[in-house]
Tab-separated table of C-alpha atoms in Angstrom:
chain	number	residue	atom	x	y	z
A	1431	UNK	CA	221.621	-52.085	45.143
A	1432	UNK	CA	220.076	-55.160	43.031
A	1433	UNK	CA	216.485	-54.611	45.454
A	1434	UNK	CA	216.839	-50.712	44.222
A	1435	UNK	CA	217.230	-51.625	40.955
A	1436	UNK	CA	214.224	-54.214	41.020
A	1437	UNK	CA	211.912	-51.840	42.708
A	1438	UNK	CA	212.700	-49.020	39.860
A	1439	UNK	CA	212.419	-51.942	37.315
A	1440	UNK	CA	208.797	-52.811	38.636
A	1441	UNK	CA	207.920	-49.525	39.002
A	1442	UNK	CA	208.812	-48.378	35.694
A	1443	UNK	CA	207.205	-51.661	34.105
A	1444	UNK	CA	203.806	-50.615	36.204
A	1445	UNK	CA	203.806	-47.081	34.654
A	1446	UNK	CA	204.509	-48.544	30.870
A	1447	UNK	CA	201.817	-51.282	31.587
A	1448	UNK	CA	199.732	-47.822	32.749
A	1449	UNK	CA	200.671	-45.453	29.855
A	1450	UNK	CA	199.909	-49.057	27.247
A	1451	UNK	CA	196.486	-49.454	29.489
A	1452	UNK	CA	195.177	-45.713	29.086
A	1453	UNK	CA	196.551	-45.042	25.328
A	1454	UNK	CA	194.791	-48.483	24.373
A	1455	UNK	CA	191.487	-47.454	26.100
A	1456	UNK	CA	191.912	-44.313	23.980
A	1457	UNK	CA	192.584	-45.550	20.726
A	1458	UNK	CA	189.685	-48.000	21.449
A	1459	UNK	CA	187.463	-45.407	21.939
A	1460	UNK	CA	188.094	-43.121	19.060
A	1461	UNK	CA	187.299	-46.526	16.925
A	1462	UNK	CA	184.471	-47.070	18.293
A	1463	UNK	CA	183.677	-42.846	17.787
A	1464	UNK	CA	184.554	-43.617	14.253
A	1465	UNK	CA	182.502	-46.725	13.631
A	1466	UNK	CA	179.452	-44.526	15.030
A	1467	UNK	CA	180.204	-42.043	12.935
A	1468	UNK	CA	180.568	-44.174	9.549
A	1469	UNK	CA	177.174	-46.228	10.716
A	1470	UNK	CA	175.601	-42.879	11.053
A	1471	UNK	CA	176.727	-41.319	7.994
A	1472	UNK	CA	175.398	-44.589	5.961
A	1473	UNK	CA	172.055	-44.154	8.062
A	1474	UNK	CA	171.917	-40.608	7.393
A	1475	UNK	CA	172.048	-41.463	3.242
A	1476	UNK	CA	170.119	-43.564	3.270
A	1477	UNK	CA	167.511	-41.138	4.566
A	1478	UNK	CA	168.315	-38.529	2.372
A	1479	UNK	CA	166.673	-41.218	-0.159
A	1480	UNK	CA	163.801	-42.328	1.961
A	1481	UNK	CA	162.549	-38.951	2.021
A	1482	UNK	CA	161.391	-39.521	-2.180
A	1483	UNK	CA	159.029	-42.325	-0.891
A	1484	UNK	CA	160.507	-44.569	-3.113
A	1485	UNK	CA	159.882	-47.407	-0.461
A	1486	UNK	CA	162.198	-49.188	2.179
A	1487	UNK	CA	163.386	-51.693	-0.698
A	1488	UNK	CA	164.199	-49.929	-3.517
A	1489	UNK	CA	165.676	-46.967	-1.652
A	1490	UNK	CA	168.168	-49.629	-0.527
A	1491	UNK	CA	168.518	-50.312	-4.070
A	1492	UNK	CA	169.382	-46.874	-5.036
A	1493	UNK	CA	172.194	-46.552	-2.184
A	1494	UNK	CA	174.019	-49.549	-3.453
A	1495	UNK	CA	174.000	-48.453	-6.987
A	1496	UNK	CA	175.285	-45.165	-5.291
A	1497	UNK	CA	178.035	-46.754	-3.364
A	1498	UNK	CA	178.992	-48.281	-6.705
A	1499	UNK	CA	179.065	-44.660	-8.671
A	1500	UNK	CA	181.085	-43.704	-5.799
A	1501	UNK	CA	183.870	-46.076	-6.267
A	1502	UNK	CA	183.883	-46.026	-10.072
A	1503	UNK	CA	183.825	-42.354	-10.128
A	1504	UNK	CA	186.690	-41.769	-6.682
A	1505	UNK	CA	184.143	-40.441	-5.041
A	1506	UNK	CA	183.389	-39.642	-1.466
A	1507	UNK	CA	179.920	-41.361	-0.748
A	1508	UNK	CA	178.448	-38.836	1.183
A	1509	UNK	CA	179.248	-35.853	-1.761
A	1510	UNK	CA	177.649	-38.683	-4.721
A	1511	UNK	CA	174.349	-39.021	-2.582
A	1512	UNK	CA	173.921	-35.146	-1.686
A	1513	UNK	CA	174.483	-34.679	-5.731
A	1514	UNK	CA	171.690	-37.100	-6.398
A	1515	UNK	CA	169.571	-35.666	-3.726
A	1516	UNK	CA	169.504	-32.620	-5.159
A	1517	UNK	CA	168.970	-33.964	-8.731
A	1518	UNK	CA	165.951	-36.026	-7.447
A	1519	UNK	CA	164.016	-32.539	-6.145
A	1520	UNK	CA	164.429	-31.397	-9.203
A	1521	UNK	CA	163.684	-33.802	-11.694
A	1522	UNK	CA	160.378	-33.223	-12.914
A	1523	UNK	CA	161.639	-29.560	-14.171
A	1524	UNK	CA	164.173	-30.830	-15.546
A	1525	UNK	CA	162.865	-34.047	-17.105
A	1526	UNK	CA	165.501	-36.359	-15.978
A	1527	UNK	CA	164.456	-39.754	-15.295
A	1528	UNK	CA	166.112	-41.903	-12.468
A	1529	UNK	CA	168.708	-43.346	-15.083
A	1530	UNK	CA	169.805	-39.812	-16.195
A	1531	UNK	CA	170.332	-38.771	-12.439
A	1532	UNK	CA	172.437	-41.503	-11.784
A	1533	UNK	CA	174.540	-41.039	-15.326
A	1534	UNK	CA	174.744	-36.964	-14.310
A	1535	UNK	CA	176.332	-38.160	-10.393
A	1536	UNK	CA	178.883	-40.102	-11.799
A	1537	UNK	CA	179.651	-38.297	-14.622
A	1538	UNK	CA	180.129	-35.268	-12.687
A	1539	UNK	CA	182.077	-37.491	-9.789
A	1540	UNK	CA	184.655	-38.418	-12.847
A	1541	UNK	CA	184.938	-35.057	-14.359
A	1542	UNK	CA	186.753	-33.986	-10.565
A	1543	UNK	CA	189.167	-36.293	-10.616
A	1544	UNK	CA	189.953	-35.444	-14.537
A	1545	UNK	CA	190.493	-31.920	-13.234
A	1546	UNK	CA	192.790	-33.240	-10.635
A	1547	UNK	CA	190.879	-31.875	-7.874
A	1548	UNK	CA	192.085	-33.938	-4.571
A	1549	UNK	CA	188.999	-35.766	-2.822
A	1550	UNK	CA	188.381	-33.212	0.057
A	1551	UNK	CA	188.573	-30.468	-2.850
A	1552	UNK	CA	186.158	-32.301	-4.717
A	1553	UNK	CA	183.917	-33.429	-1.646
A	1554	UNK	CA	183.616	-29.481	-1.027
A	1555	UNK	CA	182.861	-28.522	-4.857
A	1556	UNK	CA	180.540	-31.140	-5.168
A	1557	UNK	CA	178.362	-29.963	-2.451
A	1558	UNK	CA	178.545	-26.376	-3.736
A	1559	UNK	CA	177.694	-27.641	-7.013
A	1560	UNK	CA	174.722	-29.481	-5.523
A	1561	UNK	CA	173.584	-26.103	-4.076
A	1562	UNK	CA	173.261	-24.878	-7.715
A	1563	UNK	CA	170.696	-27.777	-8.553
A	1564	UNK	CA	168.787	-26.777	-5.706
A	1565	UNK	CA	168.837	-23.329	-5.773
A	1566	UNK	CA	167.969	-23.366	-9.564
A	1567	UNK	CA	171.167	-21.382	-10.851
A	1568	UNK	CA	175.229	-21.709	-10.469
A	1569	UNK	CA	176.614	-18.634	-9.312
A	1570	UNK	CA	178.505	-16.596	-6.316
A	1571	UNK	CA	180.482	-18.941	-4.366
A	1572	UNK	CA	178.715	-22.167	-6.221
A	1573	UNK	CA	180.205	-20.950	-9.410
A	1574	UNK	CA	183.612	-19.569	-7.795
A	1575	UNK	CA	184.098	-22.646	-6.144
A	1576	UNK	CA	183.364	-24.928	-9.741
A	1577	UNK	CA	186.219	-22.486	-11.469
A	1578	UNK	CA	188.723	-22.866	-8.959
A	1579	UNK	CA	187.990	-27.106	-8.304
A	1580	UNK	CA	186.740	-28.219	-11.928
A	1581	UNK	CA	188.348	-26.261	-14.725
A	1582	UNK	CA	186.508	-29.640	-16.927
A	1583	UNK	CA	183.191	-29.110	-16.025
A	1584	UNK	CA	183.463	-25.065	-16.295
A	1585	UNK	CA	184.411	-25.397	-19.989
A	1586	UNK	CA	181.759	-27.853	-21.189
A	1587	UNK	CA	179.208	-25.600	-19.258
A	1588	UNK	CA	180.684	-22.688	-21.412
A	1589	UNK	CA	180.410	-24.825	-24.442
A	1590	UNK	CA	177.210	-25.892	-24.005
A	1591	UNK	CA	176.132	-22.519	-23.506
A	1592	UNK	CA	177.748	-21.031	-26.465
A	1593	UNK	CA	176.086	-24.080	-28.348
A	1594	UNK	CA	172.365	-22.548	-26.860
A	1595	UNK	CA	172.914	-18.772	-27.517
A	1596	UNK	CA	175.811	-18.658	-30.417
A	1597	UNK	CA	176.053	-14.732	-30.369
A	1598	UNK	CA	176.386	-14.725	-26.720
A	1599	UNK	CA	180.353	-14.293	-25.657
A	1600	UNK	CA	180.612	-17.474	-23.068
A	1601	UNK	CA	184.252	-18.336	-22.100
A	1602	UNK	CA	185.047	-19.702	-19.216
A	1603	UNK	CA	186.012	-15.244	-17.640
A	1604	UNK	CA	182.492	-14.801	-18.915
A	1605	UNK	CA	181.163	-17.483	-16.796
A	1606	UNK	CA	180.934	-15.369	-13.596
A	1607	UNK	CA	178.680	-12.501	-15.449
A	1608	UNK	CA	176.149	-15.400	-16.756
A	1609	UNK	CA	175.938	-16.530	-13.347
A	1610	UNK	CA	175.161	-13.362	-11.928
A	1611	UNK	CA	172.592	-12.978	-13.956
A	1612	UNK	CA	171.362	-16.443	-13.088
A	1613	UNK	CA	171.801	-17.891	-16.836
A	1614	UNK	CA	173.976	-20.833	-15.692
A	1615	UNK	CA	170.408	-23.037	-14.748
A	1616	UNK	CA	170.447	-26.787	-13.825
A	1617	UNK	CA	169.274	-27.610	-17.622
A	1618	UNK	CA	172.514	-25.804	-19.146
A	1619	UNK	CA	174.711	-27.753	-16.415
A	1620	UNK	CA	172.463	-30.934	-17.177
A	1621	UNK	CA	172.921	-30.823	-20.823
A	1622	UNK	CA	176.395	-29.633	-20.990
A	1623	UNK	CA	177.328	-32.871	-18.661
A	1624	UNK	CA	175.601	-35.398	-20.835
A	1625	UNK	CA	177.360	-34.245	-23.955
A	1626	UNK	CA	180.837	-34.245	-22.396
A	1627	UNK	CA	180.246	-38.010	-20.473
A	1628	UNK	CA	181.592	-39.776	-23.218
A	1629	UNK	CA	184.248	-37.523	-23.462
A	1630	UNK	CA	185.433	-37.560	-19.697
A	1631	UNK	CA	184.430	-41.819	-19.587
A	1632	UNK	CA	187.519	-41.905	-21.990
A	1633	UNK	CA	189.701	-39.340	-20.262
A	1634	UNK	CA	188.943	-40.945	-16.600
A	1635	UNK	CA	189.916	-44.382	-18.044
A	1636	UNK	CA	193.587	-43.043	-18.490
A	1637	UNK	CA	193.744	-41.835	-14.912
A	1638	UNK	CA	195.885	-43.607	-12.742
A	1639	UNK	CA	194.634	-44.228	-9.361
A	1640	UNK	CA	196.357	-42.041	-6.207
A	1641	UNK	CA	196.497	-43.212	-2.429
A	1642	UNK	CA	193.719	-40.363	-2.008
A	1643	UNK	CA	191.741	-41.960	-4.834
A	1644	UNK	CA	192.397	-45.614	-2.857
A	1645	UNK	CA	191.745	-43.722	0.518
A	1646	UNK	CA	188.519	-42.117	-0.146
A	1647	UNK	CA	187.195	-45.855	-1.957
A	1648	UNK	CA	188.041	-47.721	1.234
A	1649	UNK	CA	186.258	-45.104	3.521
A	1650	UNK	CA	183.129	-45.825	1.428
A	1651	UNK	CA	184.062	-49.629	2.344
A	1652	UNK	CA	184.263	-49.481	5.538
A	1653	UNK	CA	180.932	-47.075	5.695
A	1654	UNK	CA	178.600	-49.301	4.027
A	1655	UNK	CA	180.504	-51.974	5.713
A	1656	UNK	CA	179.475	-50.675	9.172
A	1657	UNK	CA	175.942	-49.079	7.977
A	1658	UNK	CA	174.861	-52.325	6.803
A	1659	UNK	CA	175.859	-54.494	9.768
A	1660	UNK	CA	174.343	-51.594	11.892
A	1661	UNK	CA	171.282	-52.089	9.929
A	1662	UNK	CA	171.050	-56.184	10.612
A	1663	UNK	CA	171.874	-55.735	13.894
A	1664	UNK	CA	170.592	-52.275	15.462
A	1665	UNK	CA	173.665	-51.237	17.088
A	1666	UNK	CA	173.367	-47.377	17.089
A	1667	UNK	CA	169.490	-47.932	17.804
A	1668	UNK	CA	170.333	-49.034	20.918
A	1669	UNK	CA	172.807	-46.134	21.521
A	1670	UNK	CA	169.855	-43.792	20.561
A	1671	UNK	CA	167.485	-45.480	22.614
A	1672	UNK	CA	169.645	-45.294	25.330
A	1673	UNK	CA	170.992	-41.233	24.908
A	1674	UNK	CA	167.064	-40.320	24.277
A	1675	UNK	CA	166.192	-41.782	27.675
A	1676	UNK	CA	169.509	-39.929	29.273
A	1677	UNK	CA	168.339	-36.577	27.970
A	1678	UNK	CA	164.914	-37.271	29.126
A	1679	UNK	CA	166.161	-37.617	32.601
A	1680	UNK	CA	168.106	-34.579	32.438
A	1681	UNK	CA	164.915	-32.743	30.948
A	1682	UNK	CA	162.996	-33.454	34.027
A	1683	UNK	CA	165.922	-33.074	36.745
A	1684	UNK	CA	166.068	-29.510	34.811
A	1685	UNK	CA	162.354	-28.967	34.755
A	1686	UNK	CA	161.616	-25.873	37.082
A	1687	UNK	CA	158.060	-27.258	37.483
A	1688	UNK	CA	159.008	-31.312	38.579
């Protein structure tokens, strides 16, 4: 009976050491995943930056001031850099010099988190709202989405506008029928943001700080973390390298002609 009940005793022991062995090896691996993915993401903005030809040094420069707006404002980094990126390929018709950019990102970044707009909402709006600066106009879903996400930034675009054409009806109902007909440009959304910054630096000092708010800082953390060790060391280079040369083997063992 006790040899029975040592065998089932090693046996279960082997299958818990098993289960421990393969649930480890998974956990392990969706880190690493992870770690890729937060290198890459860090690579990827910093691209988005490069492409201005602002140089390897300063565009290093203007992703850590970046990653900074990002954590002042509660920001996901990836949503701050595509609102600057969009900013930057339009700046010389709207003026804006790289100061003003930066002030307009963060600004903007703060005026979610007045509106209470939880980080993935704001993530999404942001990137709609980026749209608008590229495509020269808010409206359809850009506009819909700014309404439903950022009630804050809606009425200071609707009293900015109503400050530019004072016998024009612009409340924030009659903010869908400006954008449809394309009135609701990048300068009104500039200028309306730069006269409400002061405004929303006070209101965002009273806001207390939620475990999204704490959540979405560390991410940024642990991306530039990761992007910038990547960067000293060449990590996902190598992993490049090596998937390039992979797929270039498959291209030829899939080549017809070889």
């Amino acid at each position: 009976v006790f040899d029975q009940a040592g065998k089932t005793m090693s046996w279960f022991k082997n299958r818990v050491s098993s289960v421990h062995f393969w649930v480890s090896a998974l956990v392990g691996s969706v880190m690493i995943r992870s770690m890729i993915q937060y290198a890459d993401q860090w690579k990827v903005i910093g691209n988005q930056i490069k492409v201005f030809g602002d140089g390897a040094e300063k565009s290093i420069i203007i992703q850590n001031k970046l990653y900074d707006i990002a954590q002042r404002s509660l920001q996901a980094m990836d949503a701050t850099a595509v609102t600057y990126s969009r900013l930057r390929r339009g700046a010389d018709e709207l003026g804006l010099t790289m100061k003003e950019m930066l002030y307009i990102t963060e600004a903007v970044g703060k005026s979610f988190v007045i509106a209470g707009s939880t980080a993935k909402e704001a993530r999404n709006a942001t990137y709609q709202l980026s749209q608008a600066f590229g495509q020269g106009a808010l409206r359809g879903d850009e506009l819909r989405s700014i309404l439903e996400m950022n009630q804050v930034l809606a009425k200071a675009i609707a009293r900015e506008f109503k400050v530019l054409e004072p016998n024009m009806e612009a409340t924030i109902g009659k903010l869908v029928e400006l954008g449809r007909k394309g009135l609701l440009t990048p300068e009104v959304i500039a200028i309306a943001i730069f006269r409400s910054g002061k405004m929303w630096d006070k209101q965002f000092g009273e806001i207390e700080q939620t475990v999204d708010h704490a959540t979405t800082k560390m991410k940024n953390s642990w991306m530039r973390f990761l992007g910038v060790f990547d960067r000293a060391n060449g990590a996902t280079a190598l992993i490049v390298q090596g998937l390039n040369k992979v797929q270039g083997v498959l291209e030829d063992l899939g080549d017809p002609q070889s």
